[in-house]
CSV table of C-alpha atoms in Angstrom, one decimal:
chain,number,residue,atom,x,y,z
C,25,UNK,CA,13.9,-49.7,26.3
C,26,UNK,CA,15.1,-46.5,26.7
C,27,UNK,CA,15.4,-46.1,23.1
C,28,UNK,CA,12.2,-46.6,22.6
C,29,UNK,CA,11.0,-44.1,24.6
C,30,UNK,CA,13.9,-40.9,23.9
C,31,UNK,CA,13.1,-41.6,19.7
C,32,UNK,CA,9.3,-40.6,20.0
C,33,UNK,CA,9.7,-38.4,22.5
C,34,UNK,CA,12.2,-36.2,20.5
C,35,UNK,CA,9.8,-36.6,17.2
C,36,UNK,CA,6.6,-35.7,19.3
C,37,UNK,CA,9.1,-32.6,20.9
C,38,UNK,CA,10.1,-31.8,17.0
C,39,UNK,CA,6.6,-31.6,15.3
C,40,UNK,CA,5.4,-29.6,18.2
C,41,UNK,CA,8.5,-27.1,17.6
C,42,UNK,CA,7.7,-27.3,13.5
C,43,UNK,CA,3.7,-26.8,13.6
C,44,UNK,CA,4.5,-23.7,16.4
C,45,UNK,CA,7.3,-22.1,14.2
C,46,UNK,CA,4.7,-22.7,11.0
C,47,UNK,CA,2.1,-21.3,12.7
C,48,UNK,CA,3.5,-18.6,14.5
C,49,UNK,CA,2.0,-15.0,14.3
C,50,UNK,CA,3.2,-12.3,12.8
C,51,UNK,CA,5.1,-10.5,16.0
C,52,UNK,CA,5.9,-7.0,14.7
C,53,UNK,CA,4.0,-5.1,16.3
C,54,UNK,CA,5.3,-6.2,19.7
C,55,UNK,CA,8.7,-5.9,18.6
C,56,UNK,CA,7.5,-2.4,17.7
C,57,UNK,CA,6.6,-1.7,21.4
C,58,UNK,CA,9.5,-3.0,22.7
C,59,UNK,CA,12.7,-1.8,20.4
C,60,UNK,CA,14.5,1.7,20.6
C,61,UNK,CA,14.3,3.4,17.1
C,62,UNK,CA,18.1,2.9,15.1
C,63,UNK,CA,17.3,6.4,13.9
C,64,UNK,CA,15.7,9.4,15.1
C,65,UNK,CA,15.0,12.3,12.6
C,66,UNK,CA,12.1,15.2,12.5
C,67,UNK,CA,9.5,14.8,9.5
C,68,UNK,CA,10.8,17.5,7.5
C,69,UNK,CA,14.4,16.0,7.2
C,70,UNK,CA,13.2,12.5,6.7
C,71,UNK,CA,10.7,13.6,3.5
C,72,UNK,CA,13.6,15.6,2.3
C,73,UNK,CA,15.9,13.2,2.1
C,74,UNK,CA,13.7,11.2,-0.3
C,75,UNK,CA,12.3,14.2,-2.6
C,76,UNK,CA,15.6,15.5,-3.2
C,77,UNK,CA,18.1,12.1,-3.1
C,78,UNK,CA,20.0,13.4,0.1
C,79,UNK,CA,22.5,11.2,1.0
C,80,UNK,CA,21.3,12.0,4.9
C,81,UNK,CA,19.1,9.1,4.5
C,82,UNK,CA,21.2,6.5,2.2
C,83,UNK,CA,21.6,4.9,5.7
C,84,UNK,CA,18.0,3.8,6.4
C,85,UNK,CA,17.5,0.4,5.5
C,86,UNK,CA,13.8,-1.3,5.0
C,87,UNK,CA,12.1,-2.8,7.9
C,88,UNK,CA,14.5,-0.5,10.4
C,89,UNK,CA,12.5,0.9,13.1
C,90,UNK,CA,13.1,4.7,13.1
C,91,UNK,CA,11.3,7.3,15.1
C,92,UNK,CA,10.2,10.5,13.6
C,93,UNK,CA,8.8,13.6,15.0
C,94,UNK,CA,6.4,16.4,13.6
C,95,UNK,CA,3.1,18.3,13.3
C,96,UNK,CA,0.4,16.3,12.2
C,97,UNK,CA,-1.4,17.0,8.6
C,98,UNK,CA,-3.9,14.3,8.9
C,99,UNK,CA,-5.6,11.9,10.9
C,100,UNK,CA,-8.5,9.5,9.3
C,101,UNK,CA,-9.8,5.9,9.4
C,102,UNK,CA,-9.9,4.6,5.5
C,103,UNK,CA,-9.3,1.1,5.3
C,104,UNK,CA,-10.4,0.6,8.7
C,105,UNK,CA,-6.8,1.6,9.6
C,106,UNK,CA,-6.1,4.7,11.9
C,107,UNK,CA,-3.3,6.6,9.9
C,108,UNK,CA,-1.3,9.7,10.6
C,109,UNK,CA,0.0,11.3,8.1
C,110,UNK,CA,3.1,13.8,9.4
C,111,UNK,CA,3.7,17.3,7.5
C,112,UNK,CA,6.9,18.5,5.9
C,113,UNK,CA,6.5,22.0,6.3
C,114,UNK,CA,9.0,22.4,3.8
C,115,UNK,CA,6.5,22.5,0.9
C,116,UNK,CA,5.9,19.7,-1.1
C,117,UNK,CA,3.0,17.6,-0.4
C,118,UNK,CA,4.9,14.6,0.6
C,119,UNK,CA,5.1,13.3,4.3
C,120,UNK,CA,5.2,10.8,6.4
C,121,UNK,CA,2.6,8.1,6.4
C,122,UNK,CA,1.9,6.5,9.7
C,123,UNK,CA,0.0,3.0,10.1
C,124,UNK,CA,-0.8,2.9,13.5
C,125,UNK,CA,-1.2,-0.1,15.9
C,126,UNK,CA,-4.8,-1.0,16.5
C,127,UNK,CA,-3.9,-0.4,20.3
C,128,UNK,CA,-3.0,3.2,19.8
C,129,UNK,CA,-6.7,4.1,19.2
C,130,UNK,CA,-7.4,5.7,23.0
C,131,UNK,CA,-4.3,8.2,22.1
C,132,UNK,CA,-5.2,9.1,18.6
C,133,UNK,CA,-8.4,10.1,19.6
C,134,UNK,CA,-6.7,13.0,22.3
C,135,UNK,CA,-5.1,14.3,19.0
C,136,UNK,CA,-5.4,16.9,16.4
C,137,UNK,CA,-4.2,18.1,13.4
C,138,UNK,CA,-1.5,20.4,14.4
C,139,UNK,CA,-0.4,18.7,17.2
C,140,UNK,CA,3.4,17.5,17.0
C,141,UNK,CA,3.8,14.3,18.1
C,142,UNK,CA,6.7,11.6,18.6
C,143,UNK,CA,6.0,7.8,16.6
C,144,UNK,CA,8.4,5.0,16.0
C,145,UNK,CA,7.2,2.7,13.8
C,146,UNK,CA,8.7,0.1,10.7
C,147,UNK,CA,10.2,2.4,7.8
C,148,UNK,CA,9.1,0.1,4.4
C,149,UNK,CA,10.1,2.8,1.7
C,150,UNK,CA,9.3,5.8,-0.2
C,151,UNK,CA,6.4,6.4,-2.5
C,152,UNK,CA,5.0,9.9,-2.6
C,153,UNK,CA,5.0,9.8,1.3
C,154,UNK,CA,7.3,7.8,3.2
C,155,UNK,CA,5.8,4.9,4.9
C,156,UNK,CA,5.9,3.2,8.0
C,157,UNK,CA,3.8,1.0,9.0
C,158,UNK,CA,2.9,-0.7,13.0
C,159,UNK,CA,3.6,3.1,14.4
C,160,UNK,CA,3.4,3.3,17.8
C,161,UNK,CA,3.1,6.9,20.0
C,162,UNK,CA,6.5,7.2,21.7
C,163,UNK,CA,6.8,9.9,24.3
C,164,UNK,CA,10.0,12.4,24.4
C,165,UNK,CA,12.4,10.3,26.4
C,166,UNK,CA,11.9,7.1,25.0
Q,16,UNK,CA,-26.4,38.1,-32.3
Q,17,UNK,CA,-27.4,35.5,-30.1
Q,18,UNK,CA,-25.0,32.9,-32.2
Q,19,UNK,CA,-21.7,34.3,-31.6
Q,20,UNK,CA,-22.5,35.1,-27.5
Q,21,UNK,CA,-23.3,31.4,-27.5
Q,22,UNK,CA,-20.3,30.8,-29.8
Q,23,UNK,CA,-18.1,33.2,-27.7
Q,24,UNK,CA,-19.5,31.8,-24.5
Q,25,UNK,CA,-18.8,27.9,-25.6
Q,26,UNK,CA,-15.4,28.6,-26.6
Q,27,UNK,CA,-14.6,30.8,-23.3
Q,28,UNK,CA,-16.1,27.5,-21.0
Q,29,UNK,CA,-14.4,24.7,-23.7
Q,30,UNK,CA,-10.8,26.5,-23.0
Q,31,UNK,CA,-11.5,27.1,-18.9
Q,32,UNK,CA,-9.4,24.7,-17.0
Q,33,UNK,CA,-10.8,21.8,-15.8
Q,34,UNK,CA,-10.8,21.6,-11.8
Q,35,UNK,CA,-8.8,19.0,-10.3
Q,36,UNK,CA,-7.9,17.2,-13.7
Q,37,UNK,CA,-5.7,14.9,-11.7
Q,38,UNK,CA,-7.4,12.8,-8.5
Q,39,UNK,CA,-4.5,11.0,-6.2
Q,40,UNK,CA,-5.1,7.9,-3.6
Q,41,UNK,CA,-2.0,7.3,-0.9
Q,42,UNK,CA,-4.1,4.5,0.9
Q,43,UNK,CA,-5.2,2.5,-2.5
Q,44,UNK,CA,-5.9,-0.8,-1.1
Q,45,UNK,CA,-4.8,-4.2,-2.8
Q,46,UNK,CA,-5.1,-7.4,-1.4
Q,47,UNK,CA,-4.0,-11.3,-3.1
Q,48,UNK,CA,-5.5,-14.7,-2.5
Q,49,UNK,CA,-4.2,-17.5,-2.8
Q,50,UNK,CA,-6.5,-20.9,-2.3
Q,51,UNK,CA,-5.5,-24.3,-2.1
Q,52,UNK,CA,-6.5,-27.8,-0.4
Q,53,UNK,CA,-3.0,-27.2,2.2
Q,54,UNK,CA,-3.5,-23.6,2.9
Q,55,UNK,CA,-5.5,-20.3,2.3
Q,56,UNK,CA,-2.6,-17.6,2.2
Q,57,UNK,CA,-4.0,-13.7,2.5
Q,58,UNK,CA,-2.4,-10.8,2.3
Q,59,UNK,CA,-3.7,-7.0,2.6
Q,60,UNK,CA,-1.9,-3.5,1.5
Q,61,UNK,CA,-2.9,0.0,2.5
Q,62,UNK,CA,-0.5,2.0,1.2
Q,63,UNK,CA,-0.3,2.1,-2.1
Q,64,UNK,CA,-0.1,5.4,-4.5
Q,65,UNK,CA,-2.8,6.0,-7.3
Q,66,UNK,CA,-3.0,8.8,-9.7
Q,67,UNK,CA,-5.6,9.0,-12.6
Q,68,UNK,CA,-5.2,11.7,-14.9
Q,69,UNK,CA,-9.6,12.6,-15.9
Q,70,UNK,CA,-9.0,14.4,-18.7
Q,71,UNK,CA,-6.3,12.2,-20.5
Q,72,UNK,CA,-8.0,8.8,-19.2
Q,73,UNK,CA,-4.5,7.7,-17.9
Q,74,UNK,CA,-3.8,5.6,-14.2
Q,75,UNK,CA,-0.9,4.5,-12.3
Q,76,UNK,CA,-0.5,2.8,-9.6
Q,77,UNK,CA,3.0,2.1,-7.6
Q,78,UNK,CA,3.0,-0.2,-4.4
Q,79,UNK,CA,5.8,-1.0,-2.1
Q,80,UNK,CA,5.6,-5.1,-2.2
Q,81,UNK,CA,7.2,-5.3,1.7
Q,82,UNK,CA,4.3,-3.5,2.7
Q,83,UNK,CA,2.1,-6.4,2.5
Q,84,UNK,CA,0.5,-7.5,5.8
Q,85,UNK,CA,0.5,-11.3,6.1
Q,86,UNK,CA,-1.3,-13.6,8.9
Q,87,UNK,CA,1.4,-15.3,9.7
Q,88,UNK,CA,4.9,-14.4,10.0
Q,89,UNK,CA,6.8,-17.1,7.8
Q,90,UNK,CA,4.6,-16.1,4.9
Q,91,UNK,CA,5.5,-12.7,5.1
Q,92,UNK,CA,9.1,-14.3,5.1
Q,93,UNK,CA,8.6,-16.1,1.9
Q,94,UNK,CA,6.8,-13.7,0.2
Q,95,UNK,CA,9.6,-11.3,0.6
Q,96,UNK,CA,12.7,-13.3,0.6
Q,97,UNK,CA,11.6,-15.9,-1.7
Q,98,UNK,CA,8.8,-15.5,-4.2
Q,99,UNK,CA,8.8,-12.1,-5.0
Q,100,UNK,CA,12.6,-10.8,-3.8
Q,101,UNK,CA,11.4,-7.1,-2.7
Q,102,UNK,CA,15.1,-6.2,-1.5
Q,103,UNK,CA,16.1,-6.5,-5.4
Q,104,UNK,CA,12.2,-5.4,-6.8
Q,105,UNK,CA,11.0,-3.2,-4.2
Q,106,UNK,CA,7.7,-2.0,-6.2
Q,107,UNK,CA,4.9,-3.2,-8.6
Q,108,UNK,CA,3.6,-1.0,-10.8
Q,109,UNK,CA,0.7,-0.3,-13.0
Q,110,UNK,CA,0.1,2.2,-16.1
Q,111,UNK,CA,-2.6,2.2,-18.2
Q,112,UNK,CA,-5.7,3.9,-19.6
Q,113,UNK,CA,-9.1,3.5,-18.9
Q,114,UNK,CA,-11.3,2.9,-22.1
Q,115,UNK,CA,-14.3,5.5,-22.9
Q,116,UNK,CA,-13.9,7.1,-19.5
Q,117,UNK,CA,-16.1,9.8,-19.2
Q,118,UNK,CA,-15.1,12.0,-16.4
Q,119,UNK,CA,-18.5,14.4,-16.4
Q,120,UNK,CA,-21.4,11.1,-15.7
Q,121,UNK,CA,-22.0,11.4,-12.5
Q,122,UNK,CA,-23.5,7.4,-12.5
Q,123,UNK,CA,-21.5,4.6,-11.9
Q,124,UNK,CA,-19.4,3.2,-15.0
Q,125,UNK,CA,-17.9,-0.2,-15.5
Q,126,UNK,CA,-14.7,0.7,-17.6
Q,127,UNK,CA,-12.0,-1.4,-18.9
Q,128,UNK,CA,-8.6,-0.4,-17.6
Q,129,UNK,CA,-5.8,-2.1,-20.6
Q,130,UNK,CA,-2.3,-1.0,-19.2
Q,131,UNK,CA,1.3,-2.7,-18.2
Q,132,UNK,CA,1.9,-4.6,-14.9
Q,133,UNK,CA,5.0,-4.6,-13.6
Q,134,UNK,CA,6.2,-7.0,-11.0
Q,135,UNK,CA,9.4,-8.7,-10.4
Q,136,UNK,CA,11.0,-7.5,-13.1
Q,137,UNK,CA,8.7,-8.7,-15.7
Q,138,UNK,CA,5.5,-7.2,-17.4
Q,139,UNK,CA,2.3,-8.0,-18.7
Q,140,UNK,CA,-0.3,-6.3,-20.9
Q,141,UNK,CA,-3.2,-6.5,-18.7
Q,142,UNK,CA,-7.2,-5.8,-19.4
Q,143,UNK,CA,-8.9,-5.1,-15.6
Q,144,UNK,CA,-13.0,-4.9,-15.7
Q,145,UNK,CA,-13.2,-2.0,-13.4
Q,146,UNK,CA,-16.1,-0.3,-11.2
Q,147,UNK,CA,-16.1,3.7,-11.2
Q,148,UNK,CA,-18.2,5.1,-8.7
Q,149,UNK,CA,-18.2,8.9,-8.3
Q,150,UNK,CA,-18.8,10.8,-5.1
Q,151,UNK,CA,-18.6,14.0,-4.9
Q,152,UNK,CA,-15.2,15.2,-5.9
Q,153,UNK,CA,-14.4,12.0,-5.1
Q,154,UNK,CA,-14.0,8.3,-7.2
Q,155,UNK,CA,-13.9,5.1,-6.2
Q,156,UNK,CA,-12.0,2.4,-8.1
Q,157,UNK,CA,-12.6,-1.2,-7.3
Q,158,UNK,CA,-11.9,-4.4,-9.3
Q,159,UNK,CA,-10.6,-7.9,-9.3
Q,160,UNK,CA,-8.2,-10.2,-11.7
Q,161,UNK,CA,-5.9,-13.0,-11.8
Q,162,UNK,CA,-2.5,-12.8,-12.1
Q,163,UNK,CA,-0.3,-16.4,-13.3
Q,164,UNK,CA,2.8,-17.0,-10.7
Q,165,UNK,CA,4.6,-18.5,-14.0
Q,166,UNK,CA,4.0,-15.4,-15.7
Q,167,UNK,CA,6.1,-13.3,-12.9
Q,168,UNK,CA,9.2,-15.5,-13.0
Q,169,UNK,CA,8.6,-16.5,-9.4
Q,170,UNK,CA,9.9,-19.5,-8.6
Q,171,UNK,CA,8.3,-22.0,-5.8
Q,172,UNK,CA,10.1,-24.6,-4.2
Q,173,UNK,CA,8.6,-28.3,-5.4
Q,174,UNK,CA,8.3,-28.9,-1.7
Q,175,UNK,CA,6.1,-25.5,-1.2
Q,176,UNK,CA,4.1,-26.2,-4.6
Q,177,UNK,CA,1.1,-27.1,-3.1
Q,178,UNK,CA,1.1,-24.5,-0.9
Q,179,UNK,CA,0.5,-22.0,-3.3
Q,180,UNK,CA,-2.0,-21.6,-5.6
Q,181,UNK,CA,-0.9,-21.0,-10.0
Q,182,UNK,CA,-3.1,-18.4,-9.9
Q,183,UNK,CA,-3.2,-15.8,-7.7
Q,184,UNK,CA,-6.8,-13.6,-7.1
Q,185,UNK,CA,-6.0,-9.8,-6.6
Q,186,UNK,CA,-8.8,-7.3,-5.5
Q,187,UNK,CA,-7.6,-3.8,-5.5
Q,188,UNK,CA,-10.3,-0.7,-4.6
Q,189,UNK,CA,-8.5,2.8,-4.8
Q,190,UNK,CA,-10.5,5.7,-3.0
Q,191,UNK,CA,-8.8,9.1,-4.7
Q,192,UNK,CA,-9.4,12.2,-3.8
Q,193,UNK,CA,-8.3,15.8,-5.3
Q,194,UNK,CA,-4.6,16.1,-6.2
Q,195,UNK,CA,-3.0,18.6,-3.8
Q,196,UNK,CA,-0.7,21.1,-5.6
């Protein structure tokens, strides 16, 4: 009897698990929000250390989350994304590319370009800029 | 008299320097389809790096394939684990020409673009039927084709094959602007 209630209780209990963990959403942006940055570097370094094949960066793996500070170049809207792109002062027009959360709209709007601010977001590589996508606004003690 | 000012003049413009010969796009857009009757699977990137050289005809494109934004999170899984193995081919690229470009009309053209995909490891001669609109200092680029999973050495599970469609729709539409120096 009780047999015959465990075995479709457990199959009921593993289909629901299945069509949840199938289904699921994609949860980076909260783990965004949540995780402190494995690496913390200003734009300038960061940009350098692709353009000129610094080791200082070797250590950066895709899909870390790093933070990164500087002055921003750029704010616009293409692609219905808000993007921040980060200067390297150093010359060069590379720098960092930030795809920010859609929740970060109410602080992008308070900023300008020249303003330096503090994001952490997903590193993904290097093109011409580096990229990181899911940025979030950090302030300086997080 | 007249002749050789106008013959002096046309040789002094036809040597000038053309203005922003090269137009750049950071935030090229390219997203993939995938349709079949056990699931739709969709996938969008922002960031991917175009340069078209007006003067020579010539375009390339470079993408970072982990940037793709999936719906669901096991997709985005697959896709980069599985299918297309970004840790070992990180980027897909394109480089080509477009036919009988004219960069001086200032109307809309439909262009071929023949060039070489690149994509896990393996590429393909391509022919892309491509809308140029022009604004301002500014072109558009937008355009569609198909692209064969067998053709890319991808290999799908038998247990995921109906999952995924054998031929995969990608819409790309590049927005350059001037190349910064």
């Amino acid at each position: 009897m009780k047999r015959k209630i465990v075995i479709p209780l457990v199959a009921i209990l593993g289909i629901t698990f299945a069509y949840v963990f199938i289904n699921m959403k994609d949860t980076t942006q909260e783990t965004v929000m949540r995780a402190s940055p494995s690496f913390y570097l200003n734009a300038n370094d960061l940009v350098h250390g692709f353009t000129t094949e610094n080791s200082s960066t070797n250590s950066i793996l895709a899909e870390d989350i790093i933070g990164v500070m500087g002055k921003i170049k750029e704010i616009n809207t293409l692609n219905n994304k808000q993007t921040i792109f980060l200067a390297n002062s150093d010359g060069g027009n590379s720098s960092v590319l930030c795809d920010m959360q859609q929740n970060q709209i109410n602080q992008i709007q308070k900023l300008k370009v020249g303003d330096t601010i503090r994001v952490k977001g997903v590193f993904k590589g290097f093109l011409k800029d580096v990229i990181l996508l899911n940025c979030v606004i950090t302030n300086q003690n997080e | 008299m007249n002749r050789l000012i106008f013959i002096i003049l046309f040789f002094t413009l036809s040597m000038r320097p053309v203005e922003n010969e090269r137009i750049i796009t950071r935030q090229g857009q390219v997203s993939f389809f995938s349709y079949t009757s056990v699931e739709n699977i969709k996938a969008e990137n922002n960031q991917v790096l175009s340069i078209v050289d007006l003067q020579k005809g010539t375009i390339a494109v470079s993408m970072l394939m982990n940037s793709f934004i999936f719906e669901k999170a096991l997709m985005k899984e697959h896709f980069n684990e599985s299918y297309i193995e970004s840790d070992v081919y990180p980027k897909a690229t394109f480089e080509g020409n477009i036919v009988d470009f004219d960069p001086s009309d200032k109307n809309d053209q439909t262009r071929m673009i023949r060039g070489t995909f690149t994509m896990h490891g393996v590429s393909k001669e391509l022919e892309i039927k491509t809308k140029i609109e022009r604004k301002g200092k500014n072109y558009i680029l937008s355009g569609t084709f198909e692209a064969l999973v067998k053709h890319y050495n991808i290999k799908i599970p038998p247990l995921l094959a109906g999952n995924i469609a054998d031929s995969i729709s990608v819409n790309f539409r590049f927005e350059y602007g001037p190349y910064e120096k």
